[in-house]
XYZ file of C-alpha atoms in Angstrom:
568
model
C -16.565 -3.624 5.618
C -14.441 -6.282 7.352
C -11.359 -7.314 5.646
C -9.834 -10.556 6.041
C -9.195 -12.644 8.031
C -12.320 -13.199 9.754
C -13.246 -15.060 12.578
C -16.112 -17.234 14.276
C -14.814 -18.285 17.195
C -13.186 -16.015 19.226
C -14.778 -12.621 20.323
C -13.728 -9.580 18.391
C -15.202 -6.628 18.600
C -15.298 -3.271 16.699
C -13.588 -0.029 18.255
C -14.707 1.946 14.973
C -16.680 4.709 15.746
C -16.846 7.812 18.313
C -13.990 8.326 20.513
C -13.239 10.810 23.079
C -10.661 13.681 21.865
C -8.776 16.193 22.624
C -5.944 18.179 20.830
C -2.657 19.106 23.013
C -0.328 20.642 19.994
C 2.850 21.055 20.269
C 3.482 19.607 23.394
C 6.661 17.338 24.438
C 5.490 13.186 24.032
C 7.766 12.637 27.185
C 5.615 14.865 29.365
C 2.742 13.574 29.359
C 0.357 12.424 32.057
C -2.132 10.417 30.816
C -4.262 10.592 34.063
C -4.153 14.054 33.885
C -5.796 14.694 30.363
C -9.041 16.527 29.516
C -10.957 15.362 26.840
C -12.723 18.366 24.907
C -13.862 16.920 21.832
C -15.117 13.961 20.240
C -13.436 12.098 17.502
C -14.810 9.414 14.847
C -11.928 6.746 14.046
C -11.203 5.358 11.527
C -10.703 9.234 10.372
C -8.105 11.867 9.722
C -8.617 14.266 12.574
C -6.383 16.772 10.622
C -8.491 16.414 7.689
C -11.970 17.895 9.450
C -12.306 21.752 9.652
C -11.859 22.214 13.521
C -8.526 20.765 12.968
C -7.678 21.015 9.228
C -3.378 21.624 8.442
C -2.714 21.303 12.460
C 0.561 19.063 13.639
C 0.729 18.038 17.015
C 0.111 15.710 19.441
C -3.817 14.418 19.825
C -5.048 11.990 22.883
C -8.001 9.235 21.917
C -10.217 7.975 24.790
C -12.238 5.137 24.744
C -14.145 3.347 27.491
C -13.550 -0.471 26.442
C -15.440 -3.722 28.035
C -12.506 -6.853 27.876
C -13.504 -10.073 30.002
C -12.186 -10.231 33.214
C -9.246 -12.400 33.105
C -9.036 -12.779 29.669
C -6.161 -12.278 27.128
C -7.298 -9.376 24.887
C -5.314 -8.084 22.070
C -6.000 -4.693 19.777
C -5.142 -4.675 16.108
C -4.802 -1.296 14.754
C -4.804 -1.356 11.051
C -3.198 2.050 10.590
C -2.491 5.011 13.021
C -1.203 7.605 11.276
C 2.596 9.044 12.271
C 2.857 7.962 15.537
C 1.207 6.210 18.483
C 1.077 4.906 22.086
C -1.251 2.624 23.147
C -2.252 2.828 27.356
C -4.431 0.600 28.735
C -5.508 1.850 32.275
C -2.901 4.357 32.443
C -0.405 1.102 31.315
C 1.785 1.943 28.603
C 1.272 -1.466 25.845
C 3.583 -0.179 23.278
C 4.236 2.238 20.273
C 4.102 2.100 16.540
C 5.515 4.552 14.480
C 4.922 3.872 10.576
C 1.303 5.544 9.639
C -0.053 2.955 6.914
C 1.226 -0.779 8.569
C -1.053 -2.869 10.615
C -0.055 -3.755 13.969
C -0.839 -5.429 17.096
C -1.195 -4.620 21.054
C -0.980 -6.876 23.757
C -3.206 -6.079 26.740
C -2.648 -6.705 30.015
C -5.301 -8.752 31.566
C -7.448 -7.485 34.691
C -10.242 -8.433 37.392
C -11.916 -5.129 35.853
C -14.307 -5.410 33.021
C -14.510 -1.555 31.990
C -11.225 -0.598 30.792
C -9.727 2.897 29.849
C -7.969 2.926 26.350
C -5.884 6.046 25.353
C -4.025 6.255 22.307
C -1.665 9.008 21.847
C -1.513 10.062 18.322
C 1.141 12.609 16.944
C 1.825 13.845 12.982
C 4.771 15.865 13.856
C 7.445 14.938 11.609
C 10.042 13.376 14.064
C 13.265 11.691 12.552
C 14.109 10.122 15.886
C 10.766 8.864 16.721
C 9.115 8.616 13.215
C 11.983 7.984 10.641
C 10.087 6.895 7.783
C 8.051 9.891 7.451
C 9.595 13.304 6.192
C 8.324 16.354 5.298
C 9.377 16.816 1.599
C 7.144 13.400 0.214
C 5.103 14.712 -2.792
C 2.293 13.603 -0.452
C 0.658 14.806 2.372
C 0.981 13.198 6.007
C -2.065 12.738 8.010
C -2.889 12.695 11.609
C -4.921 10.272 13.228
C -6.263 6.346 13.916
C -7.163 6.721 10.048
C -8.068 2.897 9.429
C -10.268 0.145 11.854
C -9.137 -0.910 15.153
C -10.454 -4.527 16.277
C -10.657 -5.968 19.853
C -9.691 -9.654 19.986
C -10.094 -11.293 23.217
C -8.022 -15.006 22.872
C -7.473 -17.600 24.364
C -4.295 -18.540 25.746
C -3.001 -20.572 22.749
C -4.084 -18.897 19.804
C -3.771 -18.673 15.649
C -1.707 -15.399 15.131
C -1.282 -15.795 11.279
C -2.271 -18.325 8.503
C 0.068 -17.586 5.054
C -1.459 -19.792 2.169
C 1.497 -20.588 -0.726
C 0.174 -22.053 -4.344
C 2.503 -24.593 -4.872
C 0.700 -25.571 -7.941
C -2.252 -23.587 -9.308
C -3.860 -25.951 -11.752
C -4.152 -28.703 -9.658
C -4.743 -26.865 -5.887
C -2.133 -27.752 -4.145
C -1.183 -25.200 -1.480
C 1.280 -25.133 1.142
C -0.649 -23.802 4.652
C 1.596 -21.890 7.280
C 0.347 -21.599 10.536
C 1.767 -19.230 13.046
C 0.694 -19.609 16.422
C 0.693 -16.992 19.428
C -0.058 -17.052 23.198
C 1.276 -20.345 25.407
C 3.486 -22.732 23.944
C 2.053 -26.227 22.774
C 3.756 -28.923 21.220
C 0.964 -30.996 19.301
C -1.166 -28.744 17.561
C -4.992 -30.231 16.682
C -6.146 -28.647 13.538
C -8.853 -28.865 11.277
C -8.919 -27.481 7.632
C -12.271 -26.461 5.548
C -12.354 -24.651 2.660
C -15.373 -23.213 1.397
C -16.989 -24.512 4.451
C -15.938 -28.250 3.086
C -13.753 -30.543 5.726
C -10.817 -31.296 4.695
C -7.840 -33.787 6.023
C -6.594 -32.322 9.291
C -4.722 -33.728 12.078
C -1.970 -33.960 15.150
C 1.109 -31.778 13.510
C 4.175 -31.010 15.068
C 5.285 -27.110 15.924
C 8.283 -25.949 15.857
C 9.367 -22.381 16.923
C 5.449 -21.750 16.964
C 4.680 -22.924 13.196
C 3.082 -25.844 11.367
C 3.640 -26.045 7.914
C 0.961 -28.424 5.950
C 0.706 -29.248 1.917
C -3.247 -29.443 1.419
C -5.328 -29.950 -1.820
C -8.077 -27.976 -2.870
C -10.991 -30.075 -4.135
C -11.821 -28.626 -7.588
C -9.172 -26.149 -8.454
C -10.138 -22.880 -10.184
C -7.342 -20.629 -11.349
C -7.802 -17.014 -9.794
C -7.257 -14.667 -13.095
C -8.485 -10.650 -14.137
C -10.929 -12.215 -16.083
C -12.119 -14.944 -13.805
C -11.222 -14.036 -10.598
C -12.137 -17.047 -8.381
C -11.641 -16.966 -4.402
C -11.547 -19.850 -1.992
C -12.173 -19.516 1.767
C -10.128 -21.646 4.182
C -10.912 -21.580 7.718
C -8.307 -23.104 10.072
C -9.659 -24.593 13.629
C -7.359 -25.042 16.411
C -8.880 -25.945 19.862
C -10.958 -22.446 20.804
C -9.961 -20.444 18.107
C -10.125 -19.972 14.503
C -9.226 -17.730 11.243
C -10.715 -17.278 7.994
C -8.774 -16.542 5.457
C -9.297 -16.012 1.608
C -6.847 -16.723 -1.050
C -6.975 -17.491 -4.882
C -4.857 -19.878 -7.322
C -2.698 -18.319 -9.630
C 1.255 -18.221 -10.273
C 3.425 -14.934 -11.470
C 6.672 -14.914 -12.674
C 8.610 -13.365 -15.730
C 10.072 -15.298 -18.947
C 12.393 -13.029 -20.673
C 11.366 -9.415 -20.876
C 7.716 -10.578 -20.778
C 5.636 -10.819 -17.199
C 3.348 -14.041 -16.778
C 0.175 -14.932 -15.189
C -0.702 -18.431 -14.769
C 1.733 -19.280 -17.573
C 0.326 -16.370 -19.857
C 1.898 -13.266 -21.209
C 0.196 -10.162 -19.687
C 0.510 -6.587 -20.112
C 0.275 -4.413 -17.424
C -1.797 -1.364 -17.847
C -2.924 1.046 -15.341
C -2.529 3.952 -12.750
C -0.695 4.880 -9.783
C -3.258 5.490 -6.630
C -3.090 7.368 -3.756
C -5.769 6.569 -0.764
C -6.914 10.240 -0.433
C -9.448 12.687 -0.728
C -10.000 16.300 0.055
C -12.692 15.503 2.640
C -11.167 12.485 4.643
C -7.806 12.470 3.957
C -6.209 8.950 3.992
C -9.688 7.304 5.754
C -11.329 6.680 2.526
C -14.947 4.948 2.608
C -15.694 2.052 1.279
C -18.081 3.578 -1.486
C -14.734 5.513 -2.366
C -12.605 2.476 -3.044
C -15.014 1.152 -5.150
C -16.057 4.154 -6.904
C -12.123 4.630 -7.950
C -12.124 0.321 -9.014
C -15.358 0.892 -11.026
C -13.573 4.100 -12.385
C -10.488 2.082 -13.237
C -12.372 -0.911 -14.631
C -14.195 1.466 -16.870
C -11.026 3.432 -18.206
C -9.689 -0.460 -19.333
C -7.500 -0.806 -16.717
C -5.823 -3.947 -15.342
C -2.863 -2.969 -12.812
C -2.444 -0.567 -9.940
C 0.360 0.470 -8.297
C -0.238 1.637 -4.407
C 1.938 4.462 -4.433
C 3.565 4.658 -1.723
C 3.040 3.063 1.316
C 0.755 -0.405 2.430
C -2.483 -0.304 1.352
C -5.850 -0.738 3.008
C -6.624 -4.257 2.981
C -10.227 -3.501 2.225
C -8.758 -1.883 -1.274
C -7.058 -5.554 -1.834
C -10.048 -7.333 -1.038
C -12.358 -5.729 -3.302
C -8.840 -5.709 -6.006
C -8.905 -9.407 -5.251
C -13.234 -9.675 -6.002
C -12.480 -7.484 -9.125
C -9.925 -9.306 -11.387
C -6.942 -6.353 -10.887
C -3.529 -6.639 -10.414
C -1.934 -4.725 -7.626
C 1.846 -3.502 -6.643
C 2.162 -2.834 -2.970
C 4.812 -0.486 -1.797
C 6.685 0.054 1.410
C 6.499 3.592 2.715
C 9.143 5.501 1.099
C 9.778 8.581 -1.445
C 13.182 9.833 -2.533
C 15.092 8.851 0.016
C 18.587 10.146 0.866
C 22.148 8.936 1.089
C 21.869 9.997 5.446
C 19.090 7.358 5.624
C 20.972 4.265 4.229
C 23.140 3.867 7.061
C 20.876 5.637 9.409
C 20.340 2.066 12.029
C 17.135 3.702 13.312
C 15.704 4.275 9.597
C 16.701 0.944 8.578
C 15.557 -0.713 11.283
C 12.195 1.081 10.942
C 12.051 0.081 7.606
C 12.930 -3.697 7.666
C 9.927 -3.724 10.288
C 7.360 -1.940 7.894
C 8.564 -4.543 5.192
C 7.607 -7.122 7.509
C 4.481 -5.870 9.076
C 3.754 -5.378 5.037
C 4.319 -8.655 3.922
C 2.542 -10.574 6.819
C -0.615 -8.781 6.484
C -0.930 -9.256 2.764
C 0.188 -12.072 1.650
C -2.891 -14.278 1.113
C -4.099 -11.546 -1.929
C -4.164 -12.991 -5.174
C -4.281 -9.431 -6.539
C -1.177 -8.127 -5.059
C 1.554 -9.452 -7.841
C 4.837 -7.320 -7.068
C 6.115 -6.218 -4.089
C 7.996 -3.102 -3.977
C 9.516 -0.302 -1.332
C 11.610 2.755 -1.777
C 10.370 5.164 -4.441
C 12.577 6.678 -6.182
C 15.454 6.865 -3.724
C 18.730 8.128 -4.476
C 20.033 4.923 -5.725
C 23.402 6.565 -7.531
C 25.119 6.390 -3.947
C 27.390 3.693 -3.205
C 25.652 3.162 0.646
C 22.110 2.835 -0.893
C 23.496 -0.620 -2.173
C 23.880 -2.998 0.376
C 20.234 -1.521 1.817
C 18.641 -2.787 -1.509
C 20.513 -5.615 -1.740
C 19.397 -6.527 1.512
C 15.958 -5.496 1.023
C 15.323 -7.328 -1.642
C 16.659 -10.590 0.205
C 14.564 -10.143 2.782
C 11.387 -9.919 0.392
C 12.888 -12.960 -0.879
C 13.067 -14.939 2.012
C 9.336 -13.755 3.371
C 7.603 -14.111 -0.207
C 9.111 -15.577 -2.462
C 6.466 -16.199 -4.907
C 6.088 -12.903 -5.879
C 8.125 -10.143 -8.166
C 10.500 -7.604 -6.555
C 10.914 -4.073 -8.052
C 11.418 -0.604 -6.527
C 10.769 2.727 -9.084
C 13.802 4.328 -9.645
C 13.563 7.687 -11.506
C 17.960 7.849 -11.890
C 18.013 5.129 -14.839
C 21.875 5.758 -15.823
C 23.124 6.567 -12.134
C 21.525 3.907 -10.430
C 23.536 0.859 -9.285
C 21.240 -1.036 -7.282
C 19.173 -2.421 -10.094
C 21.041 -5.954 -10.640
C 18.759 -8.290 -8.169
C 15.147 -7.237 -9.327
C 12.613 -9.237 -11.213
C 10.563 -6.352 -13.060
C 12.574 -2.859 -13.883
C 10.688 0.395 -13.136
C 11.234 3.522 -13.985
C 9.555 7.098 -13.470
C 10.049 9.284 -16.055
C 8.679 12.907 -16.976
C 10.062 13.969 -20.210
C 7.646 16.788 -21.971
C 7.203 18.043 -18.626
C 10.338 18.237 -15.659
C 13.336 18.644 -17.367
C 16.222 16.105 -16.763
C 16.436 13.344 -18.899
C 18.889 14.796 -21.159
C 16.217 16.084 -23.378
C 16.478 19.037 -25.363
C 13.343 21.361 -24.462
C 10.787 21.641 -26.944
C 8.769 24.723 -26.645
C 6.614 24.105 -29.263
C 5.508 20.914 -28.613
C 7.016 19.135 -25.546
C 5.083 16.077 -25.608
C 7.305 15.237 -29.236
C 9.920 14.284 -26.259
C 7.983 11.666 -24.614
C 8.915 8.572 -26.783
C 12.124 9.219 -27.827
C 12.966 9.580 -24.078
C 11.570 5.906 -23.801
C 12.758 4.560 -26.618
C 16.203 5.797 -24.699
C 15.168 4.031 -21.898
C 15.481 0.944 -23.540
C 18.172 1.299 -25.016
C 20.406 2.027 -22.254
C 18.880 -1.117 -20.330
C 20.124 -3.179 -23.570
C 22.952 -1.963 -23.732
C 23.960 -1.833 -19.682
C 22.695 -5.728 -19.341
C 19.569 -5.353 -17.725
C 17.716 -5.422 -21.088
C 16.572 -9.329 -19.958
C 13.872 -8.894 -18.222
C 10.524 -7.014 -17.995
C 10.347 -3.281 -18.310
C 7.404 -1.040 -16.560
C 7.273 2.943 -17.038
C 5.940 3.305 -13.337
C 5.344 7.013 -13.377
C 5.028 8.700 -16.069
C 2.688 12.208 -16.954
C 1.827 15.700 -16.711
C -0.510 18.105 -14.719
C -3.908 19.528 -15.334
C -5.917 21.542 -13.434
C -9.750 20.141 -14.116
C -11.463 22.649 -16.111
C -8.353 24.687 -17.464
C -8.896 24.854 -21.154
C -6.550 27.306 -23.469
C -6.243 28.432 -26.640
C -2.572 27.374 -26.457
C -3.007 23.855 -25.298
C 0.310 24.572 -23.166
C 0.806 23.623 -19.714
C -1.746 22.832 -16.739
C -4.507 22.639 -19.683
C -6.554 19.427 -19.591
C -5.701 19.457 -23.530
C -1.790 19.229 -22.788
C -2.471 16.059 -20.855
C -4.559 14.715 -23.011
C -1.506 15.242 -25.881
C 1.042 13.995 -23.209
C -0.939 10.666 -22.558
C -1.963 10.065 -26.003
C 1.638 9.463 -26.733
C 2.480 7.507 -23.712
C -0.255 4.967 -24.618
C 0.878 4.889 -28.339
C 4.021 3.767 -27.027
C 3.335 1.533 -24.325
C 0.396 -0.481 -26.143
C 2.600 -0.590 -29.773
C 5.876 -1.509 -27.932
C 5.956 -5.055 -27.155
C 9.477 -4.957 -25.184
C 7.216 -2.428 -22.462
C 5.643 -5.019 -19.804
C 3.750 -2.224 -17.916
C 2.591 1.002 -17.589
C 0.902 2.809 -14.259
C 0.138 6.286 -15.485
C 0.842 9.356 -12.778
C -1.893 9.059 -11.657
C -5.449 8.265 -11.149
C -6.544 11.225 -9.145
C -5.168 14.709 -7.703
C -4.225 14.512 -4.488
C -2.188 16.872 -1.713
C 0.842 17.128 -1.706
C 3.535 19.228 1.019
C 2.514 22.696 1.881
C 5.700 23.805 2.278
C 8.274 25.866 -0.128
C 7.793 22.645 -2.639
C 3.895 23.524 -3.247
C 5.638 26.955 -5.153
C 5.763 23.821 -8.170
C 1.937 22.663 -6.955
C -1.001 24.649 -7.981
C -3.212 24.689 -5.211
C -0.930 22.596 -3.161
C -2.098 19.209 -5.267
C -0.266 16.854 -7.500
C -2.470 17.610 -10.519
C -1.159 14.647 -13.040
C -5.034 12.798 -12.254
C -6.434 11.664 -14.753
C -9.726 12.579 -12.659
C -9.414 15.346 -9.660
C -9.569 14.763 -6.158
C -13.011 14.676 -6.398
C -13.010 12.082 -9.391
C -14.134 14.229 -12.132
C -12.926 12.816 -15.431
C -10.604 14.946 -17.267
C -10.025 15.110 -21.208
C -7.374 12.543 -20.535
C -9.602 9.971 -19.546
C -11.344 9.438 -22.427
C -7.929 9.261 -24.462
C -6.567 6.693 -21.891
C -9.480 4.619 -22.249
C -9.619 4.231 -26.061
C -6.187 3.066 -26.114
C -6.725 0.744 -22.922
C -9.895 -1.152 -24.230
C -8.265 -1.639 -27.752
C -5.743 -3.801 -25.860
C -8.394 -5.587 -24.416
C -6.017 -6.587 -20.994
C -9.348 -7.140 -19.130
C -10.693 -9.966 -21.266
């Protein structure tokens, strides 16, 4: 499945499929001679080559070959959509650049040549690197993958070329939109474009660039507001001399009013799961049946809102999110991050470049409501301020018609909380200790609301009580098929008690906006000294198991999510 944008008129052509392979280990990046490489495997991308069996739990450095035909003459670009930690792209032993954050999009610029058959390498490593790969660390309560896990793309171009089109609702009930165009290749300064949506002309023209954008205000003829239950798309293609993009985009407005969150001018409550992209069998590289196996899952359990937990999600997840009426937070890469990292210049310049590369690549999806980034970091330390502050700006300044939140799990240390739209917080009372609960050892889950209701409170009472509140983690583990007697811990009974009281609370309490249960489905976490706390190495709070077998929670979360209807 092709996610957007599309395109009709220049040549782009699919690098999915079998690759040449071969697995070096722990070998220095520096040292490498690219001519000098044997190839003694085969590889299919996109694909976690760590998550097969010939490879399965191995970190080091992997080499992709593939045997490419580019136009002679022409300028050809490659857009990776993820290559998971760490790459370098070669084209005919040419080095075209490096990427190092494994979930963001990118593009390569190819050198052009007289040859028609060229030699593409990619050098691929998931060795955790702080110098190299600063975003990615080895204690996230989620496992890293190796490998070119989502589609590459061939693009040949022409010389003056559409790089981006952003589409801004400036008014959704009556279809005005604001069109930016950013343009790539030679410079030009009058810029002949023509605008259809839905394959229907509309009024184009000569427009000036500057710095390599056009900005145009266009109507849409017959404006349909995008919403859960109605969720109407529009198709704009943008023609500019030899090239062209398709891109798809829907009407609708979000903002907050108060402590409640708004959708086209209408209170909504948020009601959903946290979701990782993985799976036993292909790690990250989830198929497309997958993704909508897990939206037909959600839609069933009543759910409206999902938060991508945590890192940029596959755009062919927010297309179908976008088809299906949900509401979607996207997250920079990030979990618990540490006072070294704030003023760490490589980290944080690492990370202003992921919000970026974020940002750009989804911001025509209608489904993706809040933008967010930094889970849970340690947000009681004086230098993580001025990196939120900052942070947030930036989202700001690149999207500012969305909500800005980060999940903090530090509610009464954090100081960084002032500047954001939506307040989140993880919390885990009835299950970790250290919320200032007393431990209940009779009946733990008899903590879980008066920890909220504490919540609250404090937000009142510290000043931030004016705005929305989400509980953006929240739950307890169960391994599928444990059933006791004693209904204590790891029994699919306890979570079904934990979450029956976290969805009593959430859908009676009308000062809670949101709620994205941890989480929709077991998935791996570290196998390192922290999996001593993970059965089986897995983060057992699904609702469903890696494998998407319903639990005894998911029938309790579902009666209390269809009562509230949040779907019709």
């Amino acid at each position: 499945m092709k996610s957007y944008p599309h395109f009709s008129q220049r040549k782009v052509i699919p690098l999915d499929g079998t690759w040449d392979f071969t697995f070096l280990g722990n070998v220095p990046v520096n040292h490498i001679d690219i001519s000098s490489i044997t190839f003694t495997d085969k590889m299919i991308v996109p694909a976690a080559y760590d998550a097969l069996p010939a490879y399965a739990g191995k970190r080091g450095l992997a080499v992709y070959r593939k045997f490419i035909r580019i136009s002679p003459g022409s300028l050809a670009r490659i857009h990776f959509e993820a290559v998971s930690m760490w790459c370098q792209v070669y084209i005919d032993g040419i080095n075209c650049g490096e990427h190092a954050c494994g979930y963001s999009g990118f593009w390569v610029d190819l050198p052009s040549s007289g040859q028609d058959i060229r030699e593409l390498v990619v050098l691929v490593d998931n060795r955790f690197d702080l110098e190299r790969i600063p975003l990615h660390e080895p204690y996230f309560d989620f496992y890293h993958w190796g490998g070119i896990i989502r589609s590459a793309w061939l693009h040949e171009v022409p010389t003056s070329f559409i790089d981006t089109v952003h589409i801004s609702v400036l008014d959704f009930e009556n279809g005005k939109i604001n069109v930016k165009i950013k343009f790539g290749g030679e410079h030009v300064d009058n810029v002949p474009l023509k605008f259809y949506i839905d394959d229907k002309p509309l009024t184009g023209g000569n427009y000036s660039i500057q710095d390599g954008i056009v900005k145009v205000d266009l109507d849409v003829p017959n404006p349909q507001p995008w919403s859960i239950q109605s969720p109407k798309l529009y198709q704009m293609k943008v023609i500019y001399l030899e090239d062209d993009m398709i891109v798809r985009f829907g009407l609708r407005k979000v903002e907050t009013s108060g402590k409640q969150i708004l959708l086209n001018g209408k209170p909504i409550k948020l009601l959903g799961y946290n979701r990782h992209e993985s799976h036993p069998q292909f790690g990250p590289a989830v198929p497309d049946s997958l993704m909508l196996a897990d939206l037909q899952m959600l839609r069933d359990l009543g759910a409206n809102f999902i938060r991508g937990s945590h890192y940029q999600q596959d755009q062919r997840f927010l297309d179908l999110c976008d088809e299906m009426g949900f509401l979607v937070w996207e997250e920079a890469l990030g979990w618990q991050q540490l006072p070294r990292h704030f003023n760490d210049t490589n980290y944080v310049k690492a990370h202003f470049a992921q919000i970026r590369e974020m940002i750009s690549t989804s911001y025509n999806h209608p489904c993706v409501i809040m933008l967010g980034f930094l889970n849970e970091a340690h947000t009681e330390a004086d230098s993580a301020k001025p990196l939120f502050d900052e942070t947030i700006a930036l989202i700001k300044s690149l999207d500012p018609d969305r909500l800005v939140t980060y999940a903090t799990c530090r509610l009464k240390q954090d100081i960084c909380l002032e500047p954001v739209d939506v307040v989140s917080l993880n919390i885990y009372p009835g299950w970790y200790p250290g919320w200032g609960e007393t431990w209940d050892e009779n009946d733990p889950s008899r903590l879980i609301q008066p920890a909220m209701h504490d919540c609250l409170k404090f937000l009142e009472e510290s000043g931030l009580g004016d705005r929305p509140v989400i509980f953006s983690e929240i739950g307890a583990d169960a391994i599928y098929g444990w059933h006791d007697p004693m209904q204590g811990h790891w029994t699919e009974e306890y979570q079904a008690k934990y979450l029956d009281k976290v969805c009593e609370e959430v859908t009676g309490n009308e000062n809670i906006s949101g709620l994205s249960i941890w989480q929709f489905c077991d998935v791996r976490s570290a196998p390192n000294y922290y999996s001593l706390h993970r059965p089986r190495a897995f983060n057992n709070k699904g609702t469903v198991d890696e494998y998407r077998r319903p639990k005894q929670a998911y029938g309790v979360v579902k009666s209390y999510f269809s009562k509230m209807d949040v779907r019709k």
